Short mmCIF file of C-alpha atoms in Angstrom, two decimals:
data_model
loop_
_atom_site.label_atom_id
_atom_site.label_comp_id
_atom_site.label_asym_id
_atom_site.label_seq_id
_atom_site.Cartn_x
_atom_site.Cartn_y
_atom_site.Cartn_z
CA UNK A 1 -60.61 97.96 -20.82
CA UNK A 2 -63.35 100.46 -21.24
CA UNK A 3 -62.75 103.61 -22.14
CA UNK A 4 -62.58 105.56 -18.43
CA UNK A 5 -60.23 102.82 -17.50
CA UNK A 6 -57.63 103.18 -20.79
CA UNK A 7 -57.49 106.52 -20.02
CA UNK A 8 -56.13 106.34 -17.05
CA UNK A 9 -53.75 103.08 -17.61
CA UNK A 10 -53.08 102.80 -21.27
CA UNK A 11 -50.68 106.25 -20.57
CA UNK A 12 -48.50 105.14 -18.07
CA UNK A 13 -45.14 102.90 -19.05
CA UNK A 14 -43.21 102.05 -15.68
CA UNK A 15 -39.53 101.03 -15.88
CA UNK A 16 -38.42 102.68 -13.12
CA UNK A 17 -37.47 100.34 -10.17
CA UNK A 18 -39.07 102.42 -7.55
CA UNK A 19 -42.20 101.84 -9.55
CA UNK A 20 -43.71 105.11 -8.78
CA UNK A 21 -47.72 105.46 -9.64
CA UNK A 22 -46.92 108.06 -12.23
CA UNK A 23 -44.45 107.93 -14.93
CA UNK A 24 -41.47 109.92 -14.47
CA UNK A 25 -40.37 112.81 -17.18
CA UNK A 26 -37.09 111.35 -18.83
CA UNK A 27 -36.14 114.86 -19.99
CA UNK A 28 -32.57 113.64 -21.76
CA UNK A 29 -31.97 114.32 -25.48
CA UNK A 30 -29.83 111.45 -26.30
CA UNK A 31 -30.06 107.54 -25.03
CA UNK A 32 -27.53 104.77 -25.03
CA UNK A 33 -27.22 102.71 -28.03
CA UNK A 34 -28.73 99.80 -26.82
CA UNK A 35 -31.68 96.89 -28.02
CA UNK A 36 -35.09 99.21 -27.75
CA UNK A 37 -33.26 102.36 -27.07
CA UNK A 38 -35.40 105.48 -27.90
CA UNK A 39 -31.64 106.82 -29.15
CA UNK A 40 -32.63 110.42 -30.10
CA UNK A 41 -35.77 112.57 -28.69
CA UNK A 42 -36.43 113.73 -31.99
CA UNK A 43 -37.09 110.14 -32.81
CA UNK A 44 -38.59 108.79 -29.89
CA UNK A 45 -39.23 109.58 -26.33
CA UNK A 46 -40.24 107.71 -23.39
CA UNK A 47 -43.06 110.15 -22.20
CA UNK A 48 -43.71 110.44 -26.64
CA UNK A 49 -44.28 106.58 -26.50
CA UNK A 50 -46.65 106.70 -23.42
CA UNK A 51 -48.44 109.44 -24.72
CA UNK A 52 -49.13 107.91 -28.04
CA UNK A 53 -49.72 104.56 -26.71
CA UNK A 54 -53.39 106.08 -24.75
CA UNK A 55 -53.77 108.11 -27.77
CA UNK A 56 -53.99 104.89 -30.11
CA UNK A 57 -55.94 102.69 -27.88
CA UNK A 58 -58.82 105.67 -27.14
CA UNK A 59 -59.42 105.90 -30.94
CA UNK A 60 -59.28 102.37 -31.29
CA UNK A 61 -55.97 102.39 -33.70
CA UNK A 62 -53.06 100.64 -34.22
CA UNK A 63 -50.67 103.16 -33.80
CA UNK A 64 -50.20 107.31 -33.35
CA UNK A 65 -48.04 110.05 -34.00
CA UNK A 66 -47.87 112.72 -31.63
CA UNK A 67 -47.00 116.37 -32.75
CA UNK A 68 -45.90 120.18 -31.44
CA UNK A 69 -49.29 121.30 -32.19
CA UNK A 70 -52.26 120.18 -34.68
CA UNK A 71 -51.45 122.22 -37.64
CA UNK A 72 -48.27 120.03 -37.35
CA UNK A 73 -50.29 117.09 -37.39
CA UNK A 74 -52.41 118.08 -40.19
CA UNK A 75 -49.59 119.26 -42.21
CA UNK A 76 -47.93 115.83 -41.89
CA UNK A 77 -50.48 114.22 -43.71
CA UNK A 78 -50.30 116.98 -47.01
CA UNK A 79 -46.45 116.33 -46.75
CA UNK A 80 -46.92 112.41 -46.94
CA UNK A 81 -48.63 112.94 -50.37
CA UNK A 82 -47.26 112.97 -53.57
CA UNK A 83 -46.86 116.14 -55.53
CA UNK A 84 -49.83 116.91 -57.42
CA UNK A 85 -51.86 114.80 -55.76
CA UNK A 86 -55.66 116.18 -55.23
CA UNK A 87 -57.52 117.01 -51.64
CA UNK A 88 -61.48 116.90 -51.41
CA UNK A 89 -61.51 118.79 -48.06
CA UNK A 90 -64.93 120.88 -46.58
CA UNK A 91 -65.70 123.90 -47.52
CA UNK A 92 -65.52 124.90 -43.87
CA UNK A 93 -62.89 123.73 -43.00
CA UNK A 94 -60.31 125.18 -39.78
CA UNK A 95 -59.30 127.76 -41.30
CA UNK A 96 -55.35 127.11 -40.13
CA UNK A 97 -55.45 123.76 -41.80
CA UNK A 98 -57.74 125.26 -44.80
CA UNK A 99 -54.80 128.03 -44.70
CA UNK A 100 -51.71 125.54 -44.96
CA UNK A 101 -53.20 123.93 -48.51
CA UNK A 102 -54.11 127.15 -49.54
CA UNK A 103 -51.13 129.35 -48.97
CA UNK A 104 -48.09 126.85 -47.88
CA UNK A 105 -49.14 123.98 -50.12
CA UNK A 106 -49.88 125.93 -53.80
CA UNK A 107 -48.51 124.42 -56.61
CA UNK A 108 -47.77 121.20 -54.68
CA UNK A 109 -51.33 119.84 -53.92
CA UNK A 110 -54.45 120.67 -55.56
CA UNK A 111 -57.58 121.16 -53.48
CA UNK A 112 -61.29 120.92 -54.23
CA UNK A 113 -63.25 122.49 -51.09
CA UNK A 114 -67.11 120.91 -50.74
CA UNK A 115 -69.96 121.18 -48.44
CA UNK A 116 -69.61 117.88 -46.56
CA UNK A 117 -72.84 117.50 -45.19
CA UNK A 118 -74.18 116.46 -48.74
CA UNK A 119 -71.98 113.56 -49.76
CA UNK A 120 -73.15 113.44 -53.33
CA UNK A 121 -70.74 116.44 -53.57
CA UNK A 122 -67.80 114.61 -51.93
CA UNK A 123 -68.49 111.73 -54.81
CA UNK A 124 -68.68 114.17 -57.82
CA UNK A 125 -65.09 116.51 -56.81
CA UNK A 126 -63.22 113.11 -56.92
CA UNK A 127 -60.78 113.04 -59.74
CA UNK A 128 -58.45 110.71 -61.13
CA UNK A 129 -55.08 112.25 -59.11
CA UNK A 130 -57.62 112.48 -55.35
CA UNK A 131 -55.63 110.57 -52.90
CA UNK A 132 -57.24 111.74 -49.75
CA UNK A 133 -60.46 112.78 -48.52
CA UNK A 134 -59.97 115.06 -45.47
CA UNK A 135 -63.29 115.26 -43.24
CA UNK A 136 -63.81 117.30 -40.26
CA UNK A 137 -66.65 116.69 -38.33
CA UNK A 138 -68.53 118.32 -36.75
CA UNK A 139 -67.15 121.46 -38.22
CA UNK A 140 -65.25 124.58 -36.84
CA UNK A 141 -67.53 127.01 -36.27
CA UNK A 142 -70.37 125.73 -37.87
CA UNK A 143 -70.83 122.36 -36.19
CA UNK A 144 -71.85 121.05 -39.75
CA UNK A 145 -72.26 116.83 -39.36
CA UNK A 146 -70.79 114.91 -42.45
CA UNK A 147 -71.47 111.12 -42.64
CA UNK A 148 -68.19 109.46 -42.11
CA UNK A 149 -69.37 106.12 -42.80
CA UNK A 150 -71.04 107.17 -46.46
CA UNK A 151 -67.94 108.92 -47.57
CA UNK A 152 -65.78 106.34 -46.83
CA UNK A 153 -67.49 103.72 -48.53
CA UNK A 154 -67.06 106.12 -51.18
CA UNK A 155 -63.27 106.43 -50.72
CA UNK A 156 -63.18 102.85 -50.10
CA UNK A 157 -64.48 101.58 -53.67
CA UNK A 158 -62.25 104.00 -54.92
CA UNK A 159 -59.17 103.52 -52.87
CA UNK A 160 -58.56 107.03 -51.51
CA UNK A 161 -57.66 107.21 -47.84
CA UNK A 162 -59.73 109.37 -45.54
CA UNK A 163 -58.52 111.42 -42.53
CA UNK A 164 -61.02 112.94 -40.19
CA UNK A 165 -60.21 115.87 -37.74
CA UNK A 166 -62.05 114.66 -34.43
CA UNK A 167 -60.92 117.57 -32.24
CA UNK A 168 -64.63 118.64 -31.66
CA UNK A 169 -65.85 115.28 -31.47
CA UNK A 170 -63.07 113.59 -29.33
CA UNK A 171 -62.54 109.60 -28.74
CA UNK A 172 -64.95 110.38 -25.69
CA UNK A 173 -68.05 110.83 -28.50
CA UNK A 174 -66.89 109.94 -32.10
CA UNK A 175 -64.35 107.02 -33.12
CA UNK A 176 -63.92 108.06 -37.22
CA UNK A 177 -61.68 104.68 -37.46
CA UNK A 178 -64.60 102.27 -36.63
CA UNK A 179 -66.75 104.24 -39.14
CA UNK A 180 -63.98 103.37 -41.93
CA UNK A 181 -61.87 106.20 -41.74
CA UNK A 182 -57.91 105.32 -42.32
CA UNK A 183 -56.15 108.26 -40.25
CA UNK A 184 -58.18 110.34 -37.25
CA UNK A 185 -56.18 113.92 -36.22
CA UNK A 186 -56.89 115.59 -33.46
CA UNK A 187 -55.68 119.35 -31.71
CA UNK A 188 -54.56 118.16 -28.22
CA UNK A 189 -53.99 121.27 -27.56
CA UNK A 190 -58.10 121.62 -26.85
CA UNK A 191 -59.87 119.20 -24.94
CA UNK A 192 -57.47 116.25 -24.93
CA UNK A 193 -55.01 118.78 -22.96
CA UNK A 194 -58.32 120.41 -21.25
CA UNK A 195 -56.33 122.87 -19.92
CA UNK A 196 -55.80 125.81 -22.04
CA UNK A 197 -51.71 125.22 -21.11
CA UNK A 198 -50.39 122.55 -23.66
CA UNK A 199 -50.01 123.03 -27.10
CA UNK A 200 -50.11 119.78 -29.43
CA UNK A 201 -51.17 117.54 -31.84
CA UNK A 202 -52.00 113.95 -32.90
CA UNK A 203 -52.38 111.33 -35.92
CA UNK A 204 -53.97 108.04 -34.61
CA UNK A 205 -53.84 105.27 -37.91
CA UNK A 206 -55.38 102.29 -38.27
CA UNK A 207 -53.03 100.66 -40.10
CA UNK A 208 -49.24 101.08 -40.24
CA UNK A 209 -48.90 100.42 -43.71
CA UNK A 210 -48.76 102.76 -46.65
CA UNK A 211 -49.43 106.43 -45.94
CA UNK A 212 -48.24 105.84 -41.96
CA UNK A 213 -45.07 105.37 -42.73
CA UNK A 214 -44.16 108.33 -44.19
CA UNK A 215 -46.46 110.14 -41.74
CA UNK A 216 -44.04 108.61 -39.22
CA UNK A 217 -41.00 109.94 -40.86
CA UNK A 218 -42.11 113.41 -41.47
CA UNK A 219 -42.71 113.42 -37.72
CA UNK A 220 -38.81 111.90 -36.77
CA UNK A 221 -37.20 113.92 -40.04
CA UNK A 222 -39.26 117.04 -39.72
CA UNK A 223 -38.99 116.88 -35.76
CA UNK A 224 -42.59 118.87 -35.58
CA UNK A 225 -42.64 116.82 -32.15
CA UNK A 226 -43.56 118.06 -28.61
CA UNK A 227 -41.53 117.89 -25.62
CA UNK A 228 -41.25 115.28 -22.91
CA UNK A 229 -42.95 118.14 -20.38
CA UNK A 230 -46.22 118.94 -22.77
CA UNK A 231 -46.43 114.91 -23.61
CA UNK A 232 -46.15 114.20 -20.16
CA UNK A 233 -48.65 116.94 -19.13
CA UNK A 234 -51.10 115.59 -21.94
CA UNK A 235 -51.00 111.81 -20.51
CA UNK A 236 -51.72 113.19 -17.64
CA UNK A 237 -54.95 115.12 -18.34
CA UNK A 238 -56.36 112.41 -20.70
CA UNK A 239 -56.61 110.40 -17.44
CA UNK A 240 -59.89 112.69 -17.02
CA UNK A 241 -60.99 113.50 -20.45
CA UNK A 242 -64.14 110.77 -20.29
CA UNK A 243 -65.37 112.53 -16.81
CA UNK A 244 -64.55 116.46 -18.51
CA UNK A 245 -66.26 115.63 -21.46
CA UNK A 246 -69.28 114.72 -19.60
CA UNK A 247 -69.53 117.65 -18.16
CA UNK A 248 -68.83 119.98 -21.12
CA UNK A 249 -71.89 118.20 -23.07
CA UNK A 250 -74.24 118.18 -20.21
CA UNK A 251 -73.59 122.11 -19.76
CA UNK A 252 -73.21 122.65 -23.79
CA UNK A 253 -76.90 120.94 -24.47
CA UNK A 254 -78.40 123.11 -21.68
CA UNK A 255 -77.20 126.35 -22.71
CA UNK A 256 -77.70 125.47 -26.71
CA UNK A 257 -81.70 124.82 -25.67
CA UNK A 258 -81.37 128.17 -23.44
CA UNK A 259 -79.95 130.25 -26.40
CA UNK A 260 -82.44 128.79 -28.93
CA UNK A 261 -85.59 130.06 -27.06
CA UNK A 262 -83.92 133.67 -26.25
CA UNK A 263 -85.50 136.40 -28.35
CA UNK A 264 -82.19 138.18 -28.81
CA UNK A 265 -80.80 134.86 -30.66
CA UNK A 266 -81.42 134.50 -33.98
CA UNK A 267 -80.14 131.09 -34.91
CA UNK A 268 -78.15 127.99 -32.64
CA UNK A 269 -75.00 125.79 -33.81
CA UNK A 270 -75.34 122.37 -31.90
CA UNK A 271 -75.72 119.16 -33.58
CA UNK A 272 -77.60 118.20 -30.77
CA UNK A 273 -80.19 120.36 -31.03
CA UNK A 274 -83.46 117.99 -33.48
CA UNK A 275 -83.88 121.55 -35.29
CA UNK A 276 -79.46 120.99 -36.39
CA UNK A 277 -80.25 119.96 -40.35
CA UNK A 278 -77.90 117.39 -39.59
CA UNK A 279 -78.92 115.89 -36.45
CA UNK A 280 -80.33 112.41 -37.53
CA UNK A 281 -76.56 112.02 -38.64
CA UNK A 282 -74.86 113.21 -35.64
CA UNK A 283 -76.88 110.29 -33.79
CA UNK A 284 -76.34 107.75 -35.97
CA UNK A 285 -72.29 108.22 -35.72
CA UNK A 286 -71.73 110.28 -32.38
CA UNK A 287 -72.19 109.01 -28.52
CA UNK A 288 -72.84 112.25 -27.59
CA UNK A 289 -72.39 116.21 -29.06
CA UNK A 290 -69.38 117.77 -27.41
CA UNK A 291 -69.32 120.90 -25.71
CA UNK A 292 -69.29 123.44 -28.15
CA UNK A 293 -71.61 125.28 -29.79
CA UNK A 294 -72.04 128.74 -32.14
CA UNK A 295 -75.06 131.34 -32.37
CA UNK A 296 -75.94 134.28 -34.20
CA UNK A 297 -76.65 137.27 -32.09
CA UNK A 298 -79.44 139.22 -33.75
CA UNK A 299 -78.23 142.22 -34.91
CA UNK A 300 -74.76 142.92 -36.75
CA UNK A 301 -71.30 142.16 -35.35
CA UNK A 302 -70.94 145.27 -32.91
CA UNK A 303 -74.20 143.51 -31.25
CA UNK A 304 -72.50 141.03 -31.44
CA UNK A 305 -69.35 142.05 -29.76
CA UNK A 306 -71.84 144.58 -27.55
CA UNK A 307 -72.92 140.70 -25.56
CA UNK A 308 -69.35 139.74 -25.22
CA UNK A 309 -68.24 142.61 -23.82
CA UNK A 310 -70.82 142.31 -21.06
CA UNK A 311 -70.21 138.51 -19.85
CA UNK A 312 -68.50 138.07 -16.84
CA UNK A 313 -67.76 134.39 -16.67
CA UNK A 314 -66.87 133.57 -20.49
CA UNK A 315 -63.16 134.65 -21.53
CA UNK A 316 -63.62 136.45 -24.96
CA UNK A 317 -60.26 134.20 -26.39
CA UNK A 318 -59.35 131.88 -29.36
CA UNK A 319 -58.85 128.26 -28.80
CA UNK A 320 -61.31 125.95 -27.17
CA UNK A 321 -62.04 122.84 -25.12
CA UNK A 322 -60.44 124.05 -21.32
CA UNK A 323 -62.32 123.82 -18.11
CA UNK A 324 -62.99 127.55 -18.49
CA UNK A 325 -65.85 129.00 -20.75
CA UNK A 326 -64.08 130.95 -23.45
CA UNK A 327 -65.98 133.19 -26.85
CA UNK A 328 -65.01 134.96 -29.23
CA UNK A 329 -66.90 136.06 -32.88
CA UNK A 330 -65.29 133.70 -34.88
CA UNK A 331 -65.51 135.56 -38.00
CA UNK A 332 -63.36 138.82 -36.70
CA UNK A 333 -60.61 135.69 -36.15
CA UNK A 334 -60.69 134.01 -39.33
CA UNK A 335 -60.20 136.99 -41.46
CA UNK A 336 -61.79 138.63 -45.38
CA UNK A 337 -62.33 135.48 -46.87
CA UNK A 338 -64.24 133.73 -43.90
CA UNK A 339 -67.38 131.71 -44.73
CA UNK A 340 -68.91 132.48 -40.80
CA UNK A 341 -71.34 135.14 -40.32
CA UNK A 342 -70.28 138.30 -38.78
CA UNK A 343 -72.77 138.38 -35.58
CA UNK A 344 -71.91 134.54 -35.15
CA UNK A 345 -70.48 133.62 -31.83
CA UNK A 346 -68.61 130.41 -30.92
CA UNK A 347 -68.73 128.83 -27.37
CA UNK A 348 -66.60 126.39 -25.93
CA UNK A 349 -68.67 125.85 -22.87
CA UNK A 350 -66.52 125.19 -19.76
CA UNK A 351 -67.09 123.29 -16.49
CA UNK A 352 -68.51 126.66 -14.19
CA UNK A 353 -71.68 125.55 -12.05
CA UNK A 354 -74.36 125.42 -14.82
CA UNK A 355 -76.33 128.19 -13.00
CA UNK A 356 -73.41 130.82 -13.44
CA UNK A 357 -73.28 130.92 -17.07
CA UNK A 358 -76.64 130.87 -17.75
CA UNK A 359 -77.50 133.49 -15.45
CA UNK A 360 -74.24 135.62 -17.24
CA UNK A 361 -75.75 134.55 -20.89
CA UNK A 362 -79.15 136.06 -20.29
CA UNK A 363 -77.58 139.39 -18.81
CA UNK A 364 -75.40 140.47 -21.27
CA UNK A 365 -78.15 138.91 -24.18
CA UNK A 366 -80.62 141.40 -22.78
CA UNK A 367 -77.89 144.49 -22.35
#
């Protein structure tokens, strides 16, 4: 199946005899104790199965993990590691995951945080106790491009497992397991749910040896898992996350060109911009370059905030990746020790008519 088509079929697990088109919502807790019974939700869940099921076969893995929201994800993956084991991880990375080994995980894991886009500097934190590389790519805000492929030929010869965050990217325009990563994560909560209404996350392995088995019982012990409603509503919006993604990069490329020729703009985030430092690598690994994109307003941050105030179609709120346009200045978000310039404004451009939010850019730009 290509990838349109496995969106739409690869979610959907009929056993009811009335064979509806859509899979029901089996909403019960507890299941009789019989061969292939689910037996507890925590453990298992016939809308949880489905769900994973699309989410393995999009990123081309043999199995996935699906979780009450992506910091859940991510955090299953620290908590599958041994005690002082050692984390190269960017050094912009989200800064709710960067947060969780900071804060939640001191004293338990060590972390060494790198600029990614060089991967001499990936090679020279390793240590003896590293036992994961953790990529993200491209980066939140920055849309900085690490080579996947280079560092895990690195990790390989070394025998460190890698996990890539994909959530910019998606399985529409990046596949980090075919580029030799061992463990993709993903945020469904943005543009696999597309919706700005389900919150959720995902671990997509290609293997279930080793690490994915303990991964797999943090997520039945821990019971970080979402409910049969939000997995249900997620299958159900992956079935156009192909056609939605087209749209957000069409729209995202158009306005990143727009923003880099206005005079008000001092500098443009999109890797697929040929000025991005990191373009040539972007190409080489990516299908296509998302729908998001950052700029620096010239001026300070109340300019800054000044241009948000005046836009009429983008929603100045956090998240990213639904159908509307939403901005916010990232930095104001991420707190005092934030590594994003002040005036620097994050897009996740939506699915308006094209016209509209140019036309609202420009106004509130020249304001």
């Amino acid at each position: 199946m290509k990838l349109e088509t496995i969106a739409i079929h690869a979610g959907t697990i009929i056993e009811d005899k009335n064979r509806p088109a859509v899979q029901p919502i089996t909403l019960s807790t507890t299941f009789e104790h019989v061969e292939g019974s689910p037996i507890y939700s925590r453990a298992n869940n016939p809308n949880r199965l489905a769900l994973e099921q699309v989410l393995a076969r999009l990123e081309h893995g043999e199995a996935a993990a699906a979780f009450s929201s992506g910091n859940a994800a991510g955090m299953a993956v620290f908590q599958s590691l041994e005690p002082g084991s050692h984390i190269v991880a960017p050094d912009d990375m989200y800064h709710g995951l960067r947060s969780l080994l900071v804060n939640v995980f001191k004293g338990i894991l060590e972390v060494t945080f790198v600029d990614m886009t060089n991967v001499q500097n990936v090679e020279d934190a390793i240590t003896s106790k590293t036992n994961l590389i953790w990529v993200e790519t491209p980066s939140n805000p920055l849309l900085q491009v690490s080579d996947i492929r280079r560092i895990c030929e690195i990790a390989n010869d070394k025998k460190i497992k890698v996990a890539c965050d994909n959530t910019f990217a998606t399985p529409v325009y990046q596949n980090p397991l075919l580029l030799g990563a061992d463990i993709v994560m993903h945020s469904t909560t943005k543009y696999l749910g597309g919706h700005s209404d389900i919150l959720g996350g995902a671990l997509i392995t290609k293997s279930k040896e080793g690490i994915w088995e303990k991964i797999k019982m943090v997520q039945q012990v821990g019971g970080a898992v979402p409910s049969p409603f939000d997995c249900y509503m997620l299958t159900r919006s992956i079935k156009t996350l192909p056609y939605r993604m087209k749209g957000h990069a069409e729209h995202a490329a158009i306005l990143a060109t727009f923003l880099q020729q206005h005079p008000k703009v001092d500098k443009v985030y999109y890797p697929g911009l040929i000025s991005h430092p990191n373009h040539l690598t972007a190409a080489a690994q990516m299908s296509g370059f998302g729908g998001m994109l950052s700029f620096e307003v010239s001026g300070t941050a109340d300019d800054a905030d000044r241009v948000i105030s005046h836009l009429e179609y983008f929603t100045n709120a956090t998240s990213l990746g639904g159908v509307e346009s939403l901005i916010e200045r990232r930095a104001a978000v991420e707190g005092s020790d934030t590594k994003t310039p002040q005036n620097l404004l994050r897009v996740s451009v939506g699915l308006e008519h094209l016209d509209d939010l140019l036309e609202d850019l420009d106004q509130a730009l020249d304001k």
